[in-house]
Amino acid sequence: MNTHACTSPRLTTFHRATALALTGALLGACSLLGGEDKAAEAGGASEVVLVTHDSFSLPEELLAEFREEYGHEVVVRSSGDAGALSAKLALTKENPTGDVAFGVDNTFASRVLDEGVFAPYDPPRAPGAGRYELPEGSDRLTPVDVAAVCVNIDDTWFAEQDVAPPRTLADLTKPAYRDLMVTPAASTSSPGMAFLLTTVAAFGEEWPAYWSELLDNGLKVVDGWSDAYYTDFTQGGEGGERPIVVSYDSSPAFTVPEGAEKSTTSALLETCFQQVEYAGVLKGAANPEGARDLVAFLQEPKTQAALPESMYVFPVVTGVDLPEDWARYAARPEDPYTVDPADIATNRDKWLQQWTDLTTE
Amino acid sequence: MTPHPASGVRPPRRLLVLGALATGPLLVLGVFFVLPVAAMVGRGFVVDGHLDVPGVLQVLARPRVGRVLAFTLGSALAGTALSLLLGLPAAYALSRLALPGRAVLRAALLVPFVLPTVVVGVAFRQLLGESGPLGFLGLDGTPVAIVAGLAFFNAAVVIRSVGAAWEGLDPRPGEAAAALGASPWQVLRTVTLPALRPAIVSAASVVFLFCATAFGIVLVLGGVRYATVETEIYLLTTTLFDLQAAAALSVLQLVLITALLVLTGRTRNGATTVSRRAVAPRRPTRHDLPAMAMTGVLVVFVATPLVTLVVGSLRVGGEWGLGNYRALSGTGEDRALLVPVTQALATSLRTAADATTMALVLGLVLAVMVTRRSHTRAERRLRSWLDGLFMLPLGVSAVTLGFGFLIALDRPPVDLRDSALLVPIAQALVALPLVVRTLVPVLAGLDDRQRQAAASLGAGALRSFLTVDVPAVWKPLLAATGFAFAASLGEFGATSFLAREENPTVPVVIFRLIGNPGEMNYGMALAASVVLAGVTAVVMLAVERLRVPAVGAF
């Protein structure tokens, strides 16, 4: 490596200088500091700032249409999951980081409503959206999309092993399904929390007993959805060993092998919890008009039609065409479990505490 | 700078100069660390408009807090020990022995340090999981897996910081001892290790901080059974919105970190420092076999999860192929991303360049400041305080800092909340201790008499800095550059809070891909991780190459 070690001091000084100059040039040549700042450019022009979680995504063309129709440029500020978003909104309520928020769901809504984060705004509901309104807070939060967290199973596994697949929550504690299930944790993942609420809705006060049975039956609890689905679920990656996983009702649309007519997985529609996501105008918004326009825009049919492919959720508005895969493979629960948001608000911490005690022992 | 460092200057003036030099870094620390953290902790202490200290203290009495604290300290200690055990032999072998492929190995061993924890977590779990190749060990979801994960990330820190010092270590005392009949083990124990102690203590304290505040790796590898102070603060802030408890734990974390810094600061001060004399690496002898064997163990340990990643990235629909890599120029299945991964890579590189520049400038000023010989006790104390102070950002929860930025930097004169600069600034804060800790042991090892000699020969302060300090420090400086750059490339915690949607960095994009359904998105996340690892390796290799021509020239 160093057979040609330099001995001339002149040369080494030169090398040293070159090395430092190169490093400097490397660092200087590509830098954000010299680059343009989009937001600063937009400056005084009408700009509406959307605060959201990091699963938010809408096609560029759609945002361009919004710009043309309403004359506002959308600036997206996203960070963290629904929980982090709610915390962020509550912490910055005196001086909000944007004009409008999207992504607060029915499990976190009560917190932000209590904190007084949203300004009153009650637009006419698009057809069908009224079903998803919150009992309290409907004057501030407008439903945008709906999805259900359901237990998913690997149909091919059950066919190959010649085991009858489970159907209900109660089935999951049977010996036939021992060591077959994995779920993300309620404390660190929003589908995990939804599954905890499913059991609260299904078993009432008795839910801890149900969880003890699940755990006794070999339920595995991991950190997050991706961890459960990609590492442990038999249809997620290549190494998973568990054919039962807590995921979404839309998940089966993503496990259709190329050229096949049937998905390899299905959602158990009797084990679902409904999650609705809302949008609202932030109190103290710099551009309240733009914020109201964006909430209205989120309810328009073309935006609603874009939701499945960009955010893996269903529209709340009726009469919107679903993508072909979704229409064929993503069956939806007719009567999902729900928990009153007020109950969630009062008991969330207590339930999580109990749940943590159960799962960590 | 004082014109005559050796004599004739009254202490107060030196203190003033020191204070003036410190103003810049202190201002940065004040605005981007103290202010946000104080704001966030303040929210927890003030309940309904009045200060509620007993309420906060009560939180600390909860039994769960004790368990969380014990697990944090235990796992961080074990993680630090394992990182040292694996890192020290490799630091020796890669800095002193003429091994084939030395530069490549050094670069490659830094790669884990920059990989997003989510992805490494998945790779680890694929290895250790029920059906994984190592599943029979039954380690999935155990503390052992967490400690292994911590060492996987942090052995690189030991190799880098201790290696740089080891490289500059004068071999003559060791050779003299050996000539007098000391066994290699005695030489190591009585000559080499004491000389390296400051560098080892430095590295160990940084590693301990990284381990104690690790977030993603604890969650992914420990399941939810094991909580650390860091994961608990996250849970309390975002899921439970119990700011009072979060504040209590943040304060507890700060107190512990400060205690650790005071402790390691003492050890550092009491030790002899590294003397500088770069030597060409020599051919390995049979006495080097244990170190080489341990290096081999580390390579296997680091390579296994990486190979799992690479293999995964090359699988498309159950077959081998490059589809995942081709997809990186797009936005993923069903538009999982707003920008293509390639564009995120450009953003990552630009951000890292900015963060590295900031960290280097600040780090160099700080390192020079804290290593200048002190003339009074007050001065020495001030220097050692400054030294420790800038380590603190490593020991604070990313959640506290991230939310703190949101609520503290939101109005003039510091209205930076929505600025594109926040990400590089946050990353620079993370990289700064790495820069300082790489430079300090080397600068401290310089004999002040050299500067005095330069001064007595008529050299001004700048001149003596250029002739005495720069030749010694430029190599570690390059190492620090690469290190800071790599740390910034892989930084996720603070970045995920502050990155703007239209300008995500690669780790943010990977996190997003892995959180979305679809086999292609998962494959892309693996491919993007491999690309990130590759870019880091190339950057580190470039730094290694730059060093080569001058080795042995001093």
PDB file of N, CA and C in Angstrom, chain A residues 275-354:
ATOM      1  N   GLN A 275     -60.511   2.997  10.982  1.00  0.00           N
ATOM      2  CA  GLN A 275     -59.734   4.211  11.217  1.00  0.00           C
ATOM      3  C   GLN A 275     -60.133   5.252  10.189  1.00  0.00           C
ATOM      4  N   VAL A 276     -60.551   6.416  10.668  1.00  0.00           N
ATOM      5  CA  VAL A 276     -60.917   7.504   9.766  1.00  0.00           C
ATOM      6  C   VAL A 276     -59.907   8.634   9.955  1.00  0.00           C
ATOM      7  N   GLU A 277     -59.455   9.201   8.859  1.00  0.00           N
ATOM      8  CA  GLU A 277     -58.529  10.324   8.955  1.00  0.00           C
ATOM      9  C   GLU A 277     -59.244  11.622   8.603  1.00  0.00           C
ATOM     10  N   TYR A 278     -58.894  12.668   9.346  1.00  0.00           N
ATOM     11  CA  TYR A 278     -59.587  13.945   9.205  1.00  0.00           C
ATOM     12  C   TYR A 278     -58.643  15.055   8.793  1.00  0.00           C
ATOM     13  N   ALA A 279     -59.249  16.139   8.260  1.00  0.00           N
ATOM     14  CA  ALA A 279     -58.499  17.356   7.963  1.00  0.00           C
ATOM     15  C   ALA A 279     -59.212  18.515   8.632  1.00  0.00           C
ATOM     16  N   GLY A 280     -58.463  19.535   9.021  1.00  0.00           N
ATOM     17  CA  GLY A 280     -59.082  20.697   9.646  1.00  0.00           C
ATOM     18  C   GLY A 280     -58.211  21.932   9.499  1.00  0.00           C
ATOM     19  N   VAL A 281     -58.854  23.096   9.648  1.00  0.00           N
ATOM     20  CA  VAL A 281     -58.147  24.369   9.559  1.00  0.00           C
ATOM     21  C   VAL A 281     -57.538  24.672  10.930  1.00  0.00           C
ATOM     22  N   LEU A 282     -56.264  25.034  10.945  1.00  0.00           N
ATOM     23  CA  LEU A 282     -55.598  25.297  12.214  1.00  0.00           C
ATOM     24  C   LEU A 282     -55.938  26.695  12.733  1.00  0.00           C
ATOM     25  N   LYS A 283     -56.159  26.760  14.036  1.00  0.00           N
ATOM     26  CA  LYS A 283     -56.397  28.050  14.682  1.00  0.00           C
ATOM     27  C   LYS A 283     -55.127  28.884  14.561  1.00  0.00           C
ATOM     28  N   GLY A 284     -55.285  30.122  14.144  1.00  0.00           N
ATOM     29  CA  GLY A 284     -54.104  30.978  13.988  1.00  0.00           C
ATOM     30  C   GLY A 284     -53.414  30.793  12.650  1.00  0.00           C
ATOM     31  N   ALA A 285     -54.112  30.176  11.675  1.00  0.00           N
ATOM     32  CA  ALA A 285     -53.520  29.969  10.355  1.00  0.00           C
ATOM     33  C   ALA A 285     -53.209  31.310   9.695  1.00  0.00           C
ATOM     34  N   ALA A 286     -52.076  31.347   8.968  1.00  0.00           N
ATOM     35  CA  ALA A 286     -51.715  32.569   8.253  1.00  0.00           C
ATOM     36  C   ALA A 286     -52.589  32.720   7.013  1.00  0.00           C
ATOM     37  N   ASN A 287     -53.008  31.616   6.461  1.00  0.00           N
ATOM     38  CA  ASN A 287     -53.821  31.640   5.241  1.00  0.00           C
ATOM     39  C   ASN A 287     -55.075  30.793   5.437  1.00  0.00           C
ATOM     40  N   PRO A 288     -56.026  31.270   6.249  1.00  0.00           N
ATOM     41  CA  PRO A 288     -57.209  30.455   6.553  1.00  0.00           C
ATOM     42  C   PRO A 288     -58.045  30.144   5.320  1.00  0.00           C
ATOM     43  N   GLU A 289     -58.064  31.078   4.381  1.00  0.00           N
ATOM     44  CA  GLU A 289     -58.853  30.856   3.175  1.00  0.00           C
ATOM     45  C   GLU A 289     -58.271  29.683   2.376  1.00  0.00           C
ATOM     46  N   GLY A 290     -56.958  29.714   2.220  1.00  0.00           N
ATOM     47  CA  GLY A 290     -56.292  28.622   1.517  1.00  0.00           C
ATOM     48  C   GLY A 290     -56.521  27.303   2.231  1.00  0.00           C
ATOM     49  N   ALA A 291     -56.493  27.343   3.564  1.00  0.00           N
ATOM     50  CA  ALA A 291     -56.702  26.137   4.354  1.00  0.00           C
ATOM     51  C   ALA A 291     -58.093  25.569   4.099  1.00  0.00           C
ATOM     52  N   ARG A 292     -59.095  26.438   4.089  1.00  0.00           N
ATOM     53  CA  ARG A 292     -60.471  25.971   3.844  1.00  0.00           C
ATOM     54  C   ARG A 292     -60.589  25.395   2.439  1.00  0.00           C
ATOM     55  N   ASP A 293     -59.941  26.064   1.468  1.00  0.00           N
ATOM     56  CA  ASP A 293     -59.975  25.555   0.096  1.00  0.00           C
ATOM     57  C   ASP A 293     -59.368  24.162   0.009  1.00  0.00           C
ATOM     58  N   LEU A 294     -58.280  23.958   0.739  1.00  0.00           N
ATOM     59  CA  LEU A 294     -57.616  22.650   0.661  1.00  0.00           C
ATOM     60  C   LEU A 294     -58.484  21.562   1.289  1.00  0.00           C
ATOM     61  N   VAL A 295     -59.155  21.879   2.398  1.00  0.00           N
ATOM     62  CA  VAL A 295     -60.051  20.895   3.019  1.00  0.00           C
ATOM     63  C   VAL A 295     -61.156  20.524   2.031  1.00  0.00           C
ATOM     64  N   ALA A 296     -61.697  21.548   1.365  1.00  0.00           N
ATOM     65  CA  ALA A 296     -62.742  21.283   0.381  1.00  0.00           C
ATOM     66  C   ALA A 296     -62.194  20.418  -0.755  1.00  0.00           C
ATOM     67  N   PHE A 297     -60.982  20.744  -1.189  1.00  0.00           N
ATOM     68  CA  PHE A 297     -60.364  20.023  -2.299  1.00  0.00           C
ATOM     69  C   PHE A 297     -60.146  18.546  -1.962  1.00  0.00           C
ATOM     70  N   LEU A 298     -59.809  18.280  -0.688  1.00  0.00           N
ATOM     71  CA  LEU A 298     -59.586  16.885  -0.283  1.00  0.00           C
ATOM     72  C   LEU A 298     -60.854  16.051  -0.410  1.00  0.00           C
ATOM     73  N   GLN A 299     -61.996  16.727  -0.428  1.00  0.00           N
ATOM     74  CA  GLN A 299     -63.265  15.994  -0.544  1.00  0.00           C
ATOM     75  C   GLN A 299     -63.740  15.860  -1.978  1.00  0.00           C
ATOM     76  N   GLU A 300     -63.081  16.545  -2.910  1.00  0.00           N
ATOM     77  CA  GLU A 300     -63.523  16.471  -4.306  1.00  0.00           C
ATOM     78  C   GLU A 300     -63.292  15.079  -4.875  1.00  0.00           C
ATOM     79  N   PRO A 301     -64.175  14.633  -5.780  1.00  0.00           N
ATOM     80  CA  PRO A 301     -64.084  13.265  -6.305  1.00  0.00           C
ATOM     81  C   PRO A 301     -62.705  12.921  -6.865  1.00  0.00           C
ATOM     82  N   LYS A 302     -62.063  13.846  -7.587  1.00  0.00           N
ATOM     83  CA  LYS A 302     -60.792  13.459  -8.201  1.00  0.00           C
ATOM     84  C   LYS A 302     -59.700  13.230  -7.142  1.00  0.00           C
ATOM     85  N   THR A 303     -59.765  14.022  -6.050  1.00  0.00           N
ATOM     86  CA  THR A 303     -58.796  13.807  -4.977  1.00  0.00           C
ATOM     87  C   THR A 303     -59.092  12.490  -4.274  1.00  0.00           C
ATOM     88  N   GLN A 304     -60.378  12.263  -4.006  1.00  0.00           N
ATOM     89  CA  GLN A 304     -60.793  11.029  -3.335  1.00  0.00           C
ATOM     90  C   GLN A 304     -60.384   9.801  -4.146  1.00  0.00           C
ATOM     91  N   ALA A 305     -60.482   9.919  -5.485  1.00  0.00           N
ATOM     92  CA  ALA A 305     -60.130   8.785  -6.344  1.00  0.00           C
ATOM     93  C   ALA A 305     -58.634   8.503  -6.294  1.00  0.00           C
ATOM     94  N   ALA A 306     -57.824   9.508  -5.965  1.00  0.00           N
ATOM     95  CA  ALA A 306     -56.373   9.321  -5.933  1.00  0.00           C
ATOM     96  C   ALA A 306     -55.899   8.708  -4.620  1.00  0.00           C
ATOM     97  N   LEU A 307     -56.755   8.717  -3.582  1.00  0.00           N
ATOM     98  CA  LEU A 307     -56.333   8.278  -2.242  1.00  0.00           C
ATOM     99  C   LEU A 307     -55.827   6.828  -2.184  1.00  0.00           C
ATOM    100  N   PRO A 308     -56.570   5.860  -2.808  1.00  0.00           N
ATOM    101  CA  PRO A 308     -56.103   4.475  -2.657  1.00  0.00           C
ATOM    102  C   PRO A 308     -54.667   4.291  -3.134  1.00  0.00           C
ATOM    103  N   GLU A 309     -54.376   4.773  -4.345  1.00  0.00           N
ATOM    104  CA  GLU A 309     -53.049   4.501  -4.895  1.00  0.00           C
ATOM    105  C   GLU A 309     -51.960   5.316  -4.226  1.00  0.00           C
ATOM    106  N   SER A 310     -52.289   6.470  -3.662  1.00  0.00           N
ATOM    107  CA  SER A 310     -51.203   7.235  -3.072  1.00  0.00           C
ATOM    108  C   SER A 310     -51.093   7.045  -1.563  1.00  0.00           C
ATOM    109  N   MET A 311     -52.194   6.667  -0.893  1.00  0.00           N
ATOM    110  CA  MET A 311     -52.082   6.508   0.562  1.00  0.00           C
ATOM    111  C   MET A 311     -52.640   5.191   1.089  1.00  0.00           C
ATOM    112  N   TYR A 312     -53.029   4.277   0.202  1.00  0.00           N
ATOM    113  CA  TYR A 312     -53.513   2.945   0.613  1.00  0.00           C
ATOM    114  C   TYR A 312     -54.749   3.018   1.504  1.00  0.00           C
ATOM    115  N   VAL A 313     -55.606   3.994   1.262  1.00  0.00           N
ATOM    116  CA  VAL A 313     -56.823   4.127   2.065  1.00  0.00           C
ATOM    117  C   VAL A 313     -58.019   4.261   1.130  1.00  0.00           C
ATOM    118  N   PHE A 314     -59.208   4.101   1.692  1.00  0.00           N
ATOM    119  CA  PHE A 314     -60.411   4.199   0.880  1.00  0.00           C
ATOM    120  C   PHE A 314     -61.003   5.608   0.958  1.00  0.00           C
ATOM    121  N   PRO A 315     -61.675   6.041  -0.120  1.00  0.00           N
ATOM    122  CA  PRO A 315     -62.336   7.354  -0.064  1.00  0.00           C
ATOM    123  C   PRO A 315     -63.515   7.324   0.902  1.00  0.00           C
ATOM    124  N   VAL A 316     -63.856   8.475   1.481  1.00  0.00           N
ATOM    125  CA  VAL A 316     -65.062   8.523   2.316  1.00  0.00           C
ATOM    126  C   VAL A 316     -66.284   8.868   1.475  1.00  0.00           C
ATOM    127  N   VAL A 317     -66.035   9.420   0.291  1.00  0.00           N
ATOM    128  CA  VAL A 317     -67.126   9.870  -0.561  1.00  0.00           C
ATOM    129  C   VAL A 317     -67.659   8.694  -1.380  1.00  0.00           C
ATOM    130  N   THR A 318     -68.968   8.585  -1.508  1.00  0.00           N
ATOM    131  CA  THR A 318     -69.531   7.488  -2.286  1.00  0.00           C
ATOM    132  C   THR A 318     -69.484   7.803  -3.778  1.00  0.00           C
ATOM    133  N   GLY A 319     -69.486   6.743  -4.581  1.00  0.00           N
ATOM    134  CA  GLY A 319     -69.530   6.912  -6.022  1.00  0.00           C
ATOM    135  C   GLY A 319     -68.178   7.215  -6.648  1.00  0.00           C
ATOM    136  N   VAL A 320     -67.102   6.966  -5.907  1.00  0.00           N
ATOM    137  CA  VAL A 320     -65.770   7.171  -6.488  1.00  0.00           C
ATOM    138  C   VAL A 320     -65.232   5.820  -6.952  1.00  0.00           C
ATOM    139  N   ASP A 321     -64.704   5.789  -8.181  1.00  0.00           N
ATOM    140  CA  ASP A 321     -64.177   4.526  -8.708  1.00  0.00           C
ATOM    141  C   ASP A 321     -62.895   4.128  -7.990  1.00  0.00           C
ATOM    142  N   LEU A 322     -62.832   2.837  -7.612  1.00  0.00           N
ATOM    143  CA  LEU A 322     -61.621   2.323  -6.988  1.00  0.00           C
ATOM    144  C   LEU A 322     -60.698   1.772  -8.071  1.00  0.00           C
ATOM    145  N   PRO A 323     -59.379   1.728  -7.798  1.00  0.00           N
ATOM    146  CA  PRO A 323     -58.478   1.064  -8.753  1.00  0.00           C
ATOM    147  C   PRO A 323     -58.916  -0.381  -8.935  1.00  0.00           C
ATOM    148  N   GLU A 324     -58.603  -0.941 -10.111  1.00  0.00           N
ATOM    149  CA  GLU A 324     -59.114  -2.262 -10.468  1.00  0.00           C
ATOM    150  C   GLU A 324     -58.717  -3.330  -9.434  1.00  0.00           C
ATOM    151  N   ASP A 325     -57.432  -3.325  -9.052  1.00  0.00           N
ATOM    152  CA  ASP A 325     -56.950  -4.297  -8.064  1.00  0.00           C
ATOM    153  C   ASP A 325     -57.732  -4.201  -6.760  1.00  0.00           C
ATOM    154  N   TRP A 326     -57.997  -2.970  -6.378  1.00  0.00           N
ATOM    155  CA  TRP A 326     -58.679  -2.752  -5.111  1.00  0.00           C
ATOM    156  C   TRP A 326     -60.103  -3.263  -5.175  1.00  0.00           C
ATOM    157  N   ALA A 327     -60.765  -2.905  -6.291  1.00  0.00           N
ATOM    158  CA  ALA A 327     -62.153  -3.310  -6.427  1.00  0.00           C
ATOM    159  C   ALA A 327     -62.244  -4.829  -6.374  1.00  0.00           C
ATOM    160  N   ARG A 328     -61.208  -5.514  -6.915  1.00  0.00           N
ATOM    161  CA  ARG A 328     -61.274  -6.971  -6.987  1.00  0.00           C
ATOM    162  C   ARG A 328     -60.771  -7.679  -5.731  1.00  0.00           C
ATOM    163  N   TYR A 329     -59.697  -7.139  -5.149  1.00  0.00           N
ATOM    164  CA  TYR A 329     -59.040  -7.929  -4.109  1.00  0.00           C
ATOM    165  C   TYR A 329     -59.162  -7.374  -2.689  1.00  0.00           C
ATOM    166  N   ALA A 330     -59.490  -6.094  -2.562  1.00  0.00           N
ATOM    167  CA  ALA A 330     -59.513  -5.528  -1.223  1.00  0.00           C
ATOM    168  C   ALA A 330     -60.946  -5.483  -0.705  1.00  0.00           C
ATOM    169  N   ALA A 331     -61.347  -6.590  -0.085  1.00  0.00           N
ATOM    170  CA  ALA A 331     -62.695  -6.640   0.472  1.00  0.00           C
ATOM    171  C   ALA A 331     -62.747  -5.764   1.725  1.00  0.00           C
ATOM    172  N   ARG A 332     -63.910  -5.149   1.949  1.00  0.00           N
ATOM    173  CA  ARG A 332     -64.013  -4.246   3.100  1.00  0.00           C
ATOM    174  C   ARG A 332     -65.009  -4.777   4.113  1.00  0.00           C
ATOM    175  N   PRO A 333     -64.707  -4.537   5.381  1.00  0.00           N
ATOM    176  CA  PRO A 333     -65.631  -5.013   6.416  1.00  0.00           C
ATOM    177  C   PRO A 333     -66.947  -4.230   6.348  1.00  0.00           C
ATOM    178  N   GLU A 334     -68.064  -4.935   6.550  1.00  0.00           N
ATOM    179  CA  GLU A 334     -69.345  -4.232   6.516  1.00  0.00           C
ATOM    180  C   GLU A 334     -69.645  -3.587   7.853  1.00  0.00           C
ATOM    181  N   ASP A 335     -69.213  -4.264   8.896  1.00  0.00           N
ATOM    182  CA  ASP A 335     -69.575  -3.779  10.221  1.00  0.00           C
ATOM    183  C   ASP A 335     -68.361  -3.796  11.143  1.00  0.00           C
ATOM    184  N   PRO A 336     -67.382  -2.910  10.880  1.00  0.00           N
ATOM    185  CA  PRO A 336     -66.141  -2.952  11.664  1.00  0.00           C
ATOM    186  C   PRO A 336     -66.373  -2.537  13.112  1.00  0.00           C
ATOM    187  N   TYR A 337     -65.462  -2.944  13.969  1.00  0.00           N
ATOM    188  CA  TYR A 337     -65.519  -2.516  15.373  1.00  0.00           C
ATOM    189  C   TYR A 337     -65.205  -1.031  15.482  1.00  0.00           C
ATOM    190  N   THR A 338     -65.842  -0.354  16.417  1.00  0.00           N
ATOM    191  CA  THR A 338     -65.507   1.042  16.691  1.00  0.00           C
ATOM    192  C   THR A 338     -65.509   1.254  18.206  1.00  0.00           C
ATOM    193  N   VAL A 339     -64.756   2.255  18.639  1.00  0.00           N
ATOM    194  CA  VAL A 339     -64.798   2.657  20.042  1.00  0.00           C
ATOM    195  C   VAL A 339     -65.090   4.147  20.056  1.00  0.00           C
ATOM    196  N   ASP A 340     -65.979   4.569  20.902  1.00  0.00           N
ATOM    197  CA  ASP A 340     -66.342   5.970  21.007  1.00  0.00           C
ATOM    198  C   ASP A 340     -65.092   6.822  21.280  1.00  0.00           C
ATOM    199  N   PRO A 341     -64.828   7.843  20.433  1.00  0.00           N
ATOM    200  CA  PRO A 341     -63.621   8.661  20.631  1.00  0.00           C
ATOM    201  C   PRO A 341     -63.516   9.226  22.050  1.00  0.00           C
ATOM    202  N   ALA A 342     -64.647   9.517  22.667  1.00  0.00           N
ATOM    203  CA  ALA A 342     -64.597  10.039  24.043  1.00  0.00           C
ATOM    204  C   ALA A 342     -64.046   8.980  24.998  1.00  0.00           C
ATOM    205  N   ASP A 343     -64.450   7.714  24.757  1.00  0.00           N
ATOM    206  CA  ASP A 343     -63.929   6.604  25.567  1.00  0.00           C
ATOM    207  C   ASP A 343     -62.428   6.450  25.364  1.00  0.00           C
ATOM    208  N   ILE A 344     -62.034   6.573  24.096  1.00  0.00           N
ATOM    209  CA  ILE A 344     -60.606   6.452  23.796  1.00  0.00           C
ATOM    210  C   ILE A 344     -59.845   7.541  24.548  1.00  0.00           C
ATOM    211  N   ALA A 345     -60.401   8.767  24.498  1.00  0.00           N
ATOM    212  CA  ALA A 345     -59.724   9.897  25.155  1.00  0.00           C
ATOM    213  C   ALA A 345     -59.534   9.627  26.636  1.00  0.00           C
ATOM    214  N   THR A 346     -60.593   9.138  27.282  1.00  0.00           N
ATOM    215  CA  THR A 346     -60.521   8.922  28.725  1.00  0.00           C
ATOM    216  C   THR A 346     -59.581   7.771  29.086  1.00  0.00           C
ATOM    217  N   ASN A 347     -59.616   6.720  28.279  1.00  0.00           N
ATOM    218  CA  ASN A 347     -58.967   5.477  28.718  1.00  0.00           C
ATOM    219  C   ASN A 347     -57.684   5.092  28.005  1.00  0.00           C
ATOM    220  N   ARG A 348     -57.290   5.852  26.980  1.00  0.00           N
ATOM    221  CA  ARG A 348     -56.177   5.412  26.144  1.00  0.00           C
ATOM    222  C   ARG A 348     -54.946   5.065  26.993  1.00  0.00           C
ATOM    223  N   ASP A 349     -54.582   5.994  27.884  1.00  0.00           N
ATOM    224  CA  ASP A 349     -53.362   5.792  28.678  1.00  0.00           C
ATOM    225  C   ASP A 349     -53.472   4.567  29.575  1.00  0.00           C
ATOM    226  N   LYS A 350     -54.656   4.428  30.194  1.00  0.00           N
ATOM    227  CA  LYS A 350     -54.857   3.299  31.111  1.00  0.00           C
ATOM    228  C   LYS A 350     -54.754   1.985  30.350  1.00  0.00           C
ATOM    229  N   TRP A 351     -55.429   1.931  29.182  1.00  0.00           N
ATOM    230  CA  TRP A 351     -55.385   0.709  28.368  1.00  0.00           C
ATOM    231  C   TRP A 351     -53.962   0.372  27.959  1.00  0.00           C
ATOM    232  N   LEU A 352     -53.236   1.401  27.502  1.00  0.00           N
ATOM    233  CA  LEU A 352     -51.862   1.150  27.052  1.00  0.00           C
ATOM    234  C   LEU A 352     -50.995   0.637  28.196  1.00  0.00           C
ATOM    235  N   GLN A 353     -51.221   1.228  29.370  1.00  0.00           N
ATOM    236  CA  GLN A 353     -50.481   0.796  30.552  1.00  0.00           C
ATOM    237  C   GLN A 353     -50.742  -0.677  30.830  1.00  0.00           C
ATOM    238  N   GLN A 354     -52.030  -1.031  30.829  1.00  0.00           N
ATOM    239  CA  GLN A 354     -52.418  -2.425  31.077  1.00  0.00           C
ATOM    240  C   GLN A 354     -51.827  -3.346  30.014  1.00  0.00           C
TER     241      GLN A 354
END
